[in-house]
Tab-separated table of C-alpha atoms in Angstrom:
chain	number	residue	atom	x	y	z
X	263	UNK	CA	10.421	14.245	20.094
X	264	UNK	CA	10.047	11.233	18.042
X	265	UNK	CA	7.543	10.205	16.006
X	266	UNK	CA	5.935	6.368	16.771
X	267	UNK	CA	5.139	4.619	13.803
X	268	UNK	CA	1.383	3.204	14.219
X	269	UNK	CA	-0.566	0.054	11.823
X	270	UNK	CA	-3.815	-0.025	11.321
X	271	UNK	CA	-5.999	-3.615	12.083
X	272	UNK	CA	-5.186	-5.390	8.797
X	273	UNK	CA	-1.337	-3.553	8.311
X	274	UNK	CA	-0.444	-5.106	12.403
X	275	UNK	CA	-2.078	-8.633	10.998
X	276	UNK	CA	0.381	-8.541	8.207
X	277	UNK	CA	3.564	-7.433	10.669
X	278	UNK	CA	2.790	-10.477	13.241
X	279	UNK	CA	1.772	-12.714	10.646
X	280	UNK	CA	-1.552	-13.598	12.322
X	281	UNK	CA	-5.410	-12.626	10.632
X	282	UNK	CA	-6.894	-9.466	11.402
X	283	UNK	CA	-9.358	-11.568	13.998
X	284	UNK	CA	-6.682	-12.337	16.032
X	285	UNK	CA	-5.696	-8.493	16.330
X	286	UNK	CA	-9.289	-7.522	17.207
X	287	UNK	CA	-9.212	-10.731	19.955
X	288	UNK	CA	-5.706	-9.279	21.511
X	289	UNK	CA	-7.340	-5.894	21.920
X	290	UNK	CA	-11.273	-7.158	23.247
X	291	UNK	CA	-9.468	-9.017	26.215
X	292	UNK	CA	-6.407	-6.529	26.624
X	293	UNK	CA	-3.316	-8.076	25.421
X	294	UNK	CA	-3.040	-5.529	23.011
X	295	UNK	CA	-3.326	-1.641	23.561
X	296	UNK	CA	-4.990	0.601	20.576
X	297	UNK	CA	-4.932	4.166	20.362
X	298	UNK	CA	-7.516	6.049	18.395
X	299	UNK	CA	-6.600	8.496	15.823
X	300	UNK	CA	-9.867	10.467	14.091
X	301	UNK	CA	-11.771	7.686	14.976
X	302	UNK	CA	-9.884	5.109	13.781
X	303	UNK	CA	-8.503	1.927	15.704
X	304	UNK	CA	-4.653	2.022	15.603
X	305	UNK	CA	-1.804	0.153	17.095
X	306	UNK	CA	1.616	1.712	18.481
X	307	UNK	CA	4.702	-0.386	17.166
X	308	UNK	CA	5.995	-0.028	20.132
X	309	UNK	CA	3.164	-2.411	21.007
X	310	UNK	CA	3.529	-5.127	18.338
X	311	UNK	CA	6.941	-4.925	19.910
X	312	UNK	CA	5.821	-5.425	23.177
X	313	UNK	CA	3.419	-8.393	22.254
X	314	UNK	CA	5.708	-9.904	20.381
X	315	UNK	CA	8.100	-9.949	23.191
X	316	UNK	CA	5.688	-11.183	25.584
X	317	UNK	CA	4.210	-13.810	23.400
X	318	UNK	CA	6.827	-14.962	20.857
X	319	UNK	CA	5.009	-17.039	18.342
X	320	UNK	CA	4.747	-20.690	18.726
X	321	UNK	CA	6.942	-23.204	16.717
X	322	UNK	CA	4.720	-24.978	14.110
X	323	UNK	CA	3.318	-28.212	15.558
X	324	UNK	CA	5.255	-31.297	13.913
X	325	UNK	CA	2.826	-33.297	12.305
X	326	UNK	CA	2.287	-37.071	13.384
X	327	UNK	CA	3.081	-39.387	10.754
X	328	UNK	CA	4.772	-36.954	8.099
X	329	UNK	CA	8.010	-38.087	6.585
């Protein structure tokens, strides 16, 4: 049996490169599963993975005007 490696809020943040807000907003309206371990809020990487395939992140917006 293999052990899944799991990120806390603020460690997932850091992996997807979005703010811990965002995290907590994926896993309030369900994009995002969490598993609790002693109480604490954790995420499954096989769930960043998921999310990550699901919703690649978006290409920078090109900015009017720049040079």
């Amino acid at each position: 049996m293999a052990i899944e490696k799991v990120y806390r809020v603020p460690e997932a943040a850091e992996a997807l490169c979005v703010s811990p807000w965002t995290i907590w907003a994926k896993l309030k309206n369900g994009t995002l599963r969490r598993t609790k371990i002693g109480g604490v809020t954790v995420i499954r990487e096989s769930e960043l993975q998921r999310l990550m395939v699901d919703q690649p992140p978006k290409a920078p917006k090109a900015r009017v005007g720049a040079r």
